[in-house]
Coordinates of N, CA and C in Angstrom, one line a residue:
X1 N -9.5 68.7 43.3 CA -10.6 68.4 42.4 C -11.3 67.2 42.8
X2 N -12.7 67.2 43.3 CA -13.3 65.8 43.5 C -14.0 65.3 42.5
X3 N -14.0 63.9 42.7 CA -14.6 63.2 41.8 C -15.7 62.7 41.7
X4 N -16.8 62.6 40.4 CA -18.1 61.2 40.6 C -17.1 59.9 40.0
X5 N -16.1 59.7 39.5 CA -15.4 58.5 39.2 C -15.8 57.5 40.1
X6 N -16.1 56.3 39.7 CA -16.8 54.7 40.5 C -15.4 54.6 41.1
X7 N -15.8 54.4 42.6 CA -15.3 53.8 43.7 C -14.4 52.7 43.6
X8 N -14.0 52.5 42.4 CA -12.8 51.8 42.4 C -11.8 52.3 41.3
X9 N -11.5 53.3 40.7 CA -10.7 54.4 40.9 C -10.5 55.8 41.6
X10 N -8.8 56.0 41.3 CA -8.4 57.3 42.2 C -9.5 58.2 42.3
X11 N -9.7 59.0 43.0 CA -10.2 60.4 43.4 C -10.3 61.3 42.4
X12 N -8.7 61.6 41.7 CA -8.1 61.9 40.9 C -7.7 61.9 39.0
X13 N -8.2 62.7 38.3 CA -7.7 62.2 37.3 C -6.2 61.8 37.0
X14 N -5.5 62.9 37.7 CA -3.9 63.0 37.9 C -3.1 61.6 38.6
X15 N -4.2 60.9 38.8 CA -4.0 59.7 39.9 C -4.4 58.3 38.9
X16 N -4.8 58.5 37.8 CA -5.1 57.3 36.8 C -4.4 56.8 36.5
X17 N -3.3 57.5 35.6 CA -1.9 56.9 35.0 C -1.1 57.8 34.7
X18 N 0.4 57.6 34.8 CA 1.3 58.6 34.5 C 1.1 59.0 33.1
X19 N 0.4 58.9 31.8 CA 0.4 59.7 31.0 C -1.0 59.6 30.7
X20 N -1.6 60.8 30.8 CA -2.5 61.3 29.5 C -2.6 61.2 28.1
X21 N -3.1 60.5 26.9 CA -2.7 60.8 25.8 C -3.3 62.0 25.3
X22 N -3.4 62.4 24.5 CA -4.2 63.8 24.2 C -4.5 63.6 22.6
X23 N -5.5 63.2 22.3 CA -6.1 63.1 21.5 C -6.8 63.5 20.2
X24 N -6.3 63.8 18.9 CA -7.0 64.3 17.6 C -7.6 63.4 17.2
X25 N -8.9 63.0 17.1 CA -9.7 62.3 16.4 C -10.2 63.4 15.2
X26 N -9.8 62.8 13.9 CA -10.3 63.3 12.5 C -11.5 62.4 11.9
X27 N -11.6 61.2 12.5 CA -12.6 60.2 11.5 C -12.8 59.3 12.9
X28 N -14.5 59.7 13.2 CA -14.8 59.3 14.3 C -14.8 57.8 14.4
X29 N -14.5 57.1 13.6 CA -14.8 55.3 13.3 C -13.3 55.2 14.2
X30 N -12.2 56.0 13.9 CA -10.9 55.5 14.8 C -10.7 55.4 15.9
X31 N -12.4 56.0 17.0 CA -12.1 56.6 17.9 C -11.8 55.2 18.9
X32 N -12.7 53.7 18.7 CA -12.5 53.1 19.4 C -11.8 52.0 19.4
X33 N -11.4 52.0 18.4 CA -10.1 50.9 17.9 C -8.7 51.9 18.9
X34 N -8.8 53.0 18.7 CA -7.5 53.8 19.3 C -7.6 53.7 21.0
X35 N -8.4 53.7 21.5 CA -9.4 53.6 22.8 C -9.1 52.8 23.4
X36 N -9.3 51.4 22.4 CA -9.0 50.4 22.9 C -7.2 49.8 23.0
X37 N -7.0 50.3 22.0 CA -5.0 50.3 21.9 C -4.8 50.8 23.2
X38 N -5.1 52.4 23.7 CA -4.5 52.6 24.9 C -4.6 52.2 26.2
X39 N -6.2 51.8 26.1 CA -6.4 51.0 27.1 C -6.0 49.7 27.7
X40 N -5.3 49.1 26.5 CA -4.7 47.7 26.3 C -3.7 47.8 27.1
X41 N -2.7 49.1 26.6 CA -1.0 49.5 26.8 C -1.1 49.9 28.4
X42 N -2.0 49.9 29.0 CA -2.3 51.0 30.3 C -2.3 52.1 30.5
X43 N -2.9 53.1 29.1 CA -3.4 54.2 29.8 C -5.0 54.4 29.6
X44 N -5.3 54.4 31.1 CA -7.0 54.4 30.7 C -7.7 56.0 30.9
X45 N -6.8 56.6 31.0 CA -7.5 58.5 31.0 C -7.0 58.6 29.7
X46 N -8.1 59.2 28.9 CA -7.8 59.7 27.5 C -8.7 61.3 26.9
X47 N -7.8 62.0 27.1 CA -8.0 63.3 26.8 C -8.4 63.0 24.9
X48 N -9.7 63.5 24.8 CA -10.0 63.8 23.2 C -10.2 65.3 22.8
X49 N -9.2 65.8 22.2 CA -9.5 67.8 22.1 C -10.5 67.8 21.5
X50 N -11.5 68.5 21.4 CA -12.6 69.2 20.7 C -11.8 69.9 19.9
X51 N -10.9 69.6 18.9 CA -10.2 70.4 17.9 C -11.0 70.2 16.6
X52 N -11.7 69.1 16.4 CA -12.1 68.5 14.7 C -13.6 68.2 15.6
X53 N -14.5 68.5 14.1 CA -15.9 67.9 14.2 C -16.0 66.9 14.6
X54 N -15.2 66.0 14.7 CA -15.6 64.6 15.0 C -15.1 64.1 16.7
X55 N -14.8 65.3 17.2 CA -14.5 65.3 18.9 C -15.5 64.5 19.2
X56 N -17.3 64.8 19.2 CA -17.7 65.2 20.7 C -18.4 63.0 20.1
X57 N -18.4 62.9 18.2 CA -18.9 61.7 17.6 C -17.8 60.7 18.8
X58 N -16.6 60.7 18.7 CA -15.0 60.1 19.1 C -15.4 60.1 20.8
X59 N -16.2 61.3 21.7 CA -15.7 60.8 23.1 C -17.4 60.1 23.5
X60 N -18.1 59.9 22.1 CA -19.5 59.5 22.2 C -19.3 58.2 22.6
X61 N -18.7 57.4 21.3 CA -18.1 56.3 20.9 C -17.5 55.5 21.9
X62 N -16.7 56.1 22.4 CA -15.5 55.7 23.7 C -16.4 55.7 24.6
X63 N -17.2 56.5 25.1 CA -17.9 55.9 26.4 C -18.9 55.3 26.1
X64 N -19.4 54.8 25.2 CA -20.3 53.4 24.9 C -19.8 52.4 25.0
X65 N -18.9 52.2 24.3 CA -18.1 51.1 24.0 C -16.8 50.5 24.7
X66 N -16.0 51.5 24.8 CA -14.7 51.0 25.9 C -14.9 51.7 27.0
X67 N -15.5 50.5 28.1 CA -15.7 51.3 29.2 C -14.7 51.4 30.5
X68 N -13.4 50.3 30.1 CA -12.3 50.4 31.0 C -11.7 51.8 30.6
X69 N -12.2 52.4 29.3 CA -11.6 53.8 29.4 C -12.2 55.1 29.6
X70 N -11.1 55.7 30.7 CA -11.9 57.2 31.1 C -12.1 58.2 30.3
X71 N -12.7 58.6 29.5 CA -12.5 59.5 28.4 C -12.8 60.7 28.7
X72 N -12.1 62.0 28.2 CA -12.6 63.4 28.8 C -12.3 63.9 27.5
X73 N -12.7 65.1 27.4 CA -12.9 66.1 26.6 C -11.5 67.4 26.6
X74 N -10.7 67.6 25.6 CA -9.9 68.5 26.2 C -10.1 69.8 25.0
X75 N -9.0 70.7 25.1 CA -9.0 72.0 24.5 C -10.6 72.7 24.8
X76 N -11.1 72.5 25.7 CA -12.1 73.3 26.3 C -12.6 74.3 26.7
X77 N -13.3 75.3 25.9 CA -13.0 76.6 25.7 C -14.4 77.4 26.0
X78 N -15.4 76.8 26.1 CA -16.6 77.7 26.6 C -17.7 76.7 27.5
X79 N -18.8 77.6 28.3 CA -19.7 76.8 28.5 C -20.5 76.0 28.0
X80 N -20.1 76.0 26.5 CA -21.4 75.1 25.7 C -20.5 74.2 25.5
X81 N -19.3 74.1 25.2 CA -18.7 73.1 24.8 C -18.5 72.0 26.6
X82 N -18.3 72.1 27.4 CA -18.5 72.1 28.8 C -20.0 71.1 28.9
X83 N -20.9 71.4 28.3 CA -22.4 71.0 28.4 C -22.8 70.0 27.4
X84 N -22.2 70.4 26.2 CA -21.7 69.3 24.9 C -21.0 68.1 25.2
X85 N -19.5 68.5 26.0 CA -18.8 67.2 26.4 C -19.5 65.8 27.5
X86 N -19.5 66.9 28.3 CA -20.5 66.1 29.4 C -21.8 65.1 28.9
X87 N -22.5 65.7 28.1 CA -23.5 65.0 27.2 C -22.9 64.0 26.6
X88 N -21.8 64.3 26.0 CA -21.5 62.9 24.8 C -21.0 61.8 26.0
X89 N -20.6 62.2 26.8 CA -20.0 61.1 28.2 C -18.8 61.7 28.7
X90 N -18.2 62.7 28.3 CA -16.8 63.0 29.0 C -17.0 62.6 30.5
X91 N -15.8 62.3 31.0 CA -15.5 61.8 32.8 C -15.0 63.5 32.9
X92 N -14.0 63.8 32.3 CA -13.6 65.0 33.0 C -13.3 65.7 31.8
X93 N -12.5 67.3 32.8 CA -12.5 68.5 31.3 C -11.5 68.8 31.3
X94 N -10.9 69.5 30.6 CA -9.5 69.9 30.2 C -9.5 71.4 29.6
X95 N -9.3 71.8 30.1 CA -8.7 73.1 29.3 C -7.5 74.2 29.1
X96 N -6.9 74.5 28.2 CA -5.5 75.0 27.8 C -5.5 76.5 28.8
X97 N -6.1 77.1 29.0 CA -6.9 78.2 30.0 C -7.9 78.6 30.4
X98 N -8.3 79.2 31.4 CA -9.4 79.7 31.8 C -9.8 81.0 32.1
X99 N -11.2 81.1 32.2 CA -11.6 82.6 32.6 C -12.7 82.2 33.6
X100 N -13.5 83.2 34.4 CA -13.9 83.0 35.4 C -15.4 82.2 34.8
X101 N -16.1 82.8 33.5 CA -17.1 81.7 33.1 C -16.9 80.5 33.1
X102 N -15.6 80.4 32.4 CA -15.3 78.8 31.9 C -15.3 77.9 33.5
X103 N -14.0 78.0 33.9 CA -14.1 77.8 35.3 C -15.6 77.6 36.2
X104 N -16.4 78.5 36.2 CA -17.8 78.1 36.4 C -18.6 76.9 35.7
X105 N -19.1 77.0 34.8 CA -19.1 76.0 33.8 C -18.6 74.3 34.3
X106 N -17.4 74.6 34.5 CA -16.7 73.1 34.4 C -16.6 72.7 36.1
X107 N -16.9 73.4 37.1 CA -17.0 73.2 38.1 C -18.3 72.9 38.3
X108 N -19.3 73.8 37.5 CA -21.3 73.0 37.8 C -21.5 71.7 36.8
X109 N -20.1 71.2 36.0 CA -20.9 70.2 35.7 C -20.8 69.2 36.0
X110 N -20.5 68.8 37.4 CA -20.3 67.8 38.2 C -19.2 66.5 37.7
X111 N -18.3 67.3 36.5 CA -17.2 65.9 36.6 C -15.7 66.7 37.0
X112 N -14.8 66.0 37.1 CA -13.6 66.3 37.2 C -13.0 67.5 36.0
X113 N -12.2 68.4 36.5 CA -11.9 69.2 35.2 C -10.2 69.3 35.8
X114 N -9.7 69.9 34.5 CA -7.8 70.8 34.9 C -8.3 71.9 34.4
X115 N -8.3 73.1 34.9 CA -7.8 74.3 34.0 C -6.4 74.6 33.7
X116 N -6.4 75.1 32.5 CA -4.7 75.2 32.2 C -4.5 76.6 33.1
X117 N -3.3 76.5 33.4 CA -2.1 77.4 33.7 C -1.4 78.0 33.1
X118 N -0.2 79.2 33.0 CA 1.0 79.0 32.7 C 1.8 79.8 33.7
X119 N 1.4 81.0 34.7 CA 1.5 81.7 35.7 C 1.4 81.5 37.0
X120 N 2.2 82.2 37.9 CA 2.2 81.9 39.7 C 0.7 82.1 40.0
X121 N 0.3 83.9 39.6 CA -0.9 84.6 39.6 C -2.0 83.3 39.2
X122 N -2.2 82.6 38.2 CA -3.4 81.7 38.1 C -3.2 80.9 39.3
X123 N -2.5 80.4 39.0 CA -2.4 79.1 40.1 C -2.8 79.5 41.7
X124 N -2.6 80.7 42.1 CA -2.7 81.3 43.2 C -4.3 81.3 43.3
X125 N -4.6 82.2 42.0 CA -6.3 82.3 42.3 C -6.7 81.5 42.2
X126 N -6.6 80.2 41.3 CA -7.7 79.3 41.5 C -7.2 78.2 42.6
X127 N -6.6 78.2 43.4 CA -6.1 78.1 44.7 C -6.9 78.5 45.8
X128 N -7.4 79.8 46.0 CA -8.2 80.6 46.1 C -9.7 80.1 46.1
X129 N -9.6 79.5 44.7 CA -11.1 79.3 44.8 C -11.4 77.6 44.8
X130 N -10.8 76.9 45.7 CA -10.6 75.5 46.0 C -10.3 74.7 44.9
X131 N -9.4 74.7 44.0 CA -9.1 74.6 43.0 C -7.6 74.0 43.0
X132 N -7.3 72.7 42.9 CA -5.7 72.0 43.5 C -4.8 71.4 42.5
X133 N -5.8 70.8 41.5 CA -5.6 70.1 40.4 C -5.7 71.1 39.2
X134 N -4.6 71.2 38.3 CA -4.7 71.7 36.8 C -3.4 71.4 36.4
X135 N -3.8 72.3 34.5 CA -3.4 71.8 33.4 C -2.1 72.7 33.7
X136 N -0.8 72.3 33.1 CA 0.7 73.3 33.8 C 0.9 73.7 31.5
X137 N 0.3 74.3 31.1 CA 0.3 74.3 29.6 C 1.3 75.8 29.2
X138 N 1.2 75.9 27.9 CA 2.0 74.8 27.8 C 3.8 74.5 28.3
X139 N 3.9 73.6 28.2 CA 4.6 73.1 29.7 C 6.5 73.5 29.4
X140 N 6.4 73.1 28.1 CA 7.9 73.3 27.7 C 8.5 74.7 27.7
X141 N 7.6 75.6 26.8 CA 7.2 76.9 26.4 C 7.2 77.5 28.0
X142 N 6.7 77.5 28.6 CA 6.4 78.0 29.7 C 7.2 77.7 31.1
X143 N 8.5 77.1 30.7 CA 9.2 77.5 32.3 C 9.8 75.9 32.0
X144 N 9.3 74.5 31.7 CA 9.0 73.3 32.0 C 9.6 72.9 33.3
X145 N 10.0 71.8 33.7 CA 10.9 71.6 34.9 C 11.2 72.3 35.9
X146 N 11.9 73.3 35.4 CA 12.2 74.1 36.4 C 11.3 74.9 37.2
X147 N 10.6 75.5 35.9 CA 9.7 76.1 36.7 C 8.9 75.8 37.6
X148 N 8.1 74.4 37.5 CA 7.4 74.0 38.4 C 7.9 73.0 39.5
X149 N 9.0 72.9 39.4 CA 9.7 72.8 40.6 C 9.9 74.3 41.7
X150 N 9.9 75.4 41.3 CA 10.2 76.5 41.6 C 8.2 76.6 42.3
X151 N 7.5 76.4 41.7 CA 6.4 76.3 42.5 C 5.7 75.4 43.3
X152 N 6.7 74.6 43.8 CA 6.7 73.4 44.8 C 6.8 73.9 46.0
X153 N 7.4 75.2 46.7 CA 7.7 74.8 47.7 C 6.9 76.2 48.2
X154 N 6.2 77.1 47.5 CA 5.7 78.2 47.9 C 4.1 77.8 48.2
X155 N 3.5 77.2 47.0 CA 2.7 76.6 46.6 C 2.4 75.1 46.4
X156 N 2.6 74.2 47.7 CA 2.5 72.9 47.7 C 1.5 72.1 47.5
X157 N 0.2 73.1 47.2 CA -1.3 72.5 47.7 C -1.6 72.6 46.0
X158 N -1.0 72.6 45.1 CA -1.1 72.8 43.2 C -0.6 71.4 43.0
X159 N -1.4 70.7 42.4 CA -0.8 69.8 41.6 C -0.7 69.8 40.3
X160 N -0.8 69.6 39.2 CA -0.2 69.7 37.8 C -0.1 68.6 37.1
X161 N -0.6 68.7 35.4 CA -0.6 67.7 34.7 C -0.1 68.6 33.7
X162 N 1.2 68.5 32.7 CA 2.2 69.4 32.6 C 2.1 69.1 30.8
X163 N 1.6 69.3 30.3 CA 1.2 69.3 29.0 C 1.8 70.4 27.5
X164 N 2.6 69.9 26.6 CA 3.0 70.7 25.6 C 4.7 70.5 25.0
X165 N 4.8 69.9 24.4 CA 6.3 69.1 24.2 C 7.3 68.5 25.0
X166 N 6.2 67.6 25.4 CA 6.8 66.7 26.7 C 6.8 65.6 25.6
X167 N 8.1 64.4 25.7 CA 8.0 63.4 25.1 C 9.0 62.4 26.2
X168 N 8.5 61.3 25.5 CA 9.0 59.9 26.3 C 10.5 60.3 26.9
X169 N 11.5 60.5 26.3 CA 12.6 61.9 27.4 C 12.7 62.5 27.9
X170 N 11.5 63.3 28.0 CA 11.6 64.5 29.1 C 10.6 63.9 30.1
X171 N 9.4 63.0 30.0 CA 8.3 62.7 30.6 C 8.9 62.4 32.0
X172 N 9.9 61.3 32.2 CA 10.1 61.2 33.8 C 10.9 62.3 34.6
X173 N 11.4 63.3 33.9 CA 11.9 64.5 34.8 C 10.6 65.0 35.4
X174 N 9.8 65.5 34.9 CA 8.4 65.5 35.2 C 7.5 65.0 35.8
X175 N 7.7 63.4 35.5 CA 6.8 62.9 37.0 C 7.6 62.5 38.1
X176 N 8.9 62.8 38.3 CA 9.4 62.8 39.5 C 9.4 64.1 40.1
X177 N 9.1 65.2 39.9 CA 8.8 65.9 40.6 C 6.9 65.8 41.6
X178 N 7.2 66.4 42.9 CA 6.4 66.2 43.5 C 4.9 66.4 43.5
X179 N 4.8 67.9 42.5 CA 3.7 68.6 42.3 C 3.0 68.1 41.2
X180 N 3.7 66.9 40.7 CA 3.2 66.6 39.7 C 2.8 65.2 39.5
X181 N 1.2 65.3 39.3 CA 0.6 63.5 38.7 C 0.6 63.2 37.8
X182 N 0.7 63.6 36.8 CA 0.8 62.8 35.7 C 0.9 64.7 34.5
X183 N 1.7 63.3 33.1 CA 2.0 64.5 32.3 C 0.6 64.1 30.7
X184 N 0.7 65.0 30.6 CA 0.1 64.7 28.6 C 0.7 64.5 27.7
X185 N 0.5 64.1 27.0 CA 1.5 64.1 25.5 C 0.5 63.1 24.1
X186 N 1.4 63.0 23.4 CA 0.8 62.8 22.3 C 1.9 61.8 21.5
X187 N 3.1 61.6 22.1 CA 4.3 60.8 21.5 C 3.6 59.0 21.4
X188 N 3.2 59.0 21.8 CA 2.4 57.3 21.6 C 1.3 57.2 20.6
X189 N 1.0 58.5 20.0 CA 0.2 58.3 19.3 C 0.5 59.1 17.5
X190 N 1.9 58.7 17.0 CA 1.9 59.0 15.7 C 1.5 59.0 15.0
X191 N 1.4 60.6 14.3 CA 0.6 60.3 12.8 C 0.8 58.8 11.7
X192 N 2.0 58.5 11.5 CA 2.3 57.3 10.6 C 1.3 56.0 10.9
X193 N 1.3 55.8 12.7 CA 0.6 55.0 12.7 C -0.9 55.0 12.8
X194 N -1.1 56.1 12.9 CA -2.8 56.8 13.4 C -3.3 56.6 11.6
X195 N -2.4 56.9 10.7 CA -2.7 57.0 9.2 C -2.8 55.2 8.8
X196 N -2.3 54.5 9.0 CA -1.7 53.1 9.4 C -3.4 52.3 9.6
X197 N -3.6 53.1 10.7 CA -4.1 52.4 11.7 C -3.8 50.9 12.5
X198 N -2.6 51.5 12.6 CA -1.7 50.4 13.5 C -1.4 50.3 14.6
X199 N -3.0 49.9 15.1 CA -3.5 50.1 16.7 C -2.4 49.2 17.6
X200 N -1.5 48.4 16.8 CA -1.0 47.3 17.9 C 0.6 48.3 18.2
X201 N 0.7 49.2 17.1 CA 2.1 50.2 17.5 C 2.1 51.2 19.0
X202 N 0.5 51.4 18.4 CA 0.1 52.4 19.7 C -0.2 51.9 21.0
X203 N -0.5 50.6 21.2 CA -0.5 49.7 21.8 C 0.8 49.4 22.9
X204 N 2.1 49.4 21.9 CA 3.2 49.0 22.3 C 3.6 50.5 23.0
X205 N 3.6 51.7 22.3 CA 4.1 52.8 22.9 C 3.4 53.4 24.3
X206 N 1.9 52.7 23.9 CA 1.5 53.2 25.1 C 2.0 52.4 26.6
X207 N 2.3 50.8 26.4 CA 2.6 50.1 27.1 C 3.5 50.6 27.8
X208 N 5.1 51.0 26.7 CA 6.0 52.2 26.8 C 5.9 53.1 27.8
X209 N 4.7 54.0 27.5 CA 4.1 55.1 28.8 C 3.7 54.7 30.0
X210 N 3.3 53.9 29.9 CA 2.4 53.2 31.5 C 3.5 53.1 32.2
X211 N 4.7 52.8 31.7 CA 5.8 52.0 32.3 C 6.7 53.1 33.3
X212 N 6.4 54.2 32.6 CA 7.2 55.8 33.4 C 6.3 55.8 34.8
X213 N 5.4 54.5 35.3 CA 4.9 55.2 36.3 C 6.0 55.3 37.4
X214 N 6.0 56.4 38.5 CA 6.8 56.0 39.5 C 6.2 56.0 40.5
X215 N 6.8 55.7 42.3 CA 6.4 55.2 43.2 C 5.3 56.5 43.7
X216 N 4.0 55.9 44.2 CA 2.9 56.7 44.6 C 3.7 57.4 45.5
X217 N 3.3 59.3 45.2 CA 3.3 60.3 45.9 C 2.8 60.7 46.8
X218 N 2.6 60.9 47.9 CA 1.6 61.7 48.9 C 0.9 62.7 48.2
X219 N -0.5 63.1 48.4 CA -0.8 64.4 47.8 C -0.7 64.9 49.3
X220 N -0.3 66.1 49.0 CA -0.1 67.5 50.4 C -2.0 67.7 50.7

């Protein structure tokens, strides 16, 4: 997956920081106080799902205002949402699956995207269609560990951002495997404190995350 990302970050989204948070914004005023907590803790890629009306207000927000953070758009599901995100400022896209529109779409809009996975078959085709980087969803449900270890050595040229009941426990089985840059999750960002708004908790957990990074990979 190439990037328009400024020349003094990775190539890569999977290359920003070992965790992704993944993001529900309900009340777009949280978006930058939260933004800024993770950015603080060291994670500066922040997946916002388009799950609540207040997505596209929340990745508006974020890329006006906190600009050490890379903000993208996730749960990405059509071409208008793809043309929506990009508009409000998303850097890159995310999505839980794909189809050959979507995939179109998020490849003409000139930012970084993951399409989700959970099959050999996907991974293969969009392999196929110069496609290296995607979403491994959901990750637990779907094989976790093992499985994509099992698609390490057939398929070396797939890397994976492994998303769906991964938490601070399971997170480094995961990024020590090879095929994998970084995982998602949502464990640094609790409802208690999100209700709270006790940006300095999220702050500490995310610190927490940054900390799973391990020693830079080769990409194949």
């Amino acid at each position: 997956m190439t990037s328009p990302l400024p020349s003094s970050l990775p190539a890569s989204v999977l290359d920003l920081a070992p965790v992704v948070p993944v993001v529900v914004v309900t009340d777009a005023a949280d978006a930058v106080p939260l933004a800024r907590a993770l950015v603080a803790g060291g994670l500066p890629a922040i997946e916002v799902t388009l799950r609540t009306p207040a997505a596209l207000d929340a990745i508006r927000a974020i890329a006006a205002e906190v600009p050490a953070a890379v903000v993208g758009a996730g749960t990405v599901l059509s071409p208008e949402q793809v043309t929506d995100s990009v508009a409000a400022g998303a850097r890159f896209l995310v999505s839980p699956g794909w189809t050959d529109v979507l995939l179109d779409a998020m490849r003409a809009s000139g930012v970084p995207f993951l399409p989700g996975v959970s099959t050999t078959s996907e991974v293969v085709t969009l392999l196929e269609r110069g496609v290296r980087d995607m979403k491994f969803f959901p990750a637990q449900a779907a094989g976790g560990t093992a499985y994509l270890k099992s698609l390490a050595g057939p398929l070396p040229l797939a890397r994976f951002c492994p998303t769906g009941g991964i938490g601070l426990g399971s997170a480094p089985e995961y990024l020590a495997l090879p095929n994998v840059g970084c995982v998602g999750g949502t464990w640094m960002l609790p409802d208690d404190a999100l209700a709270a708004k006790d940006w300095g908790r999220v702050e500490r957990l995310a610190r927490e995350a940054a900390a799973l990074r391990p020693s830079l990979k080769p990409r194949p």
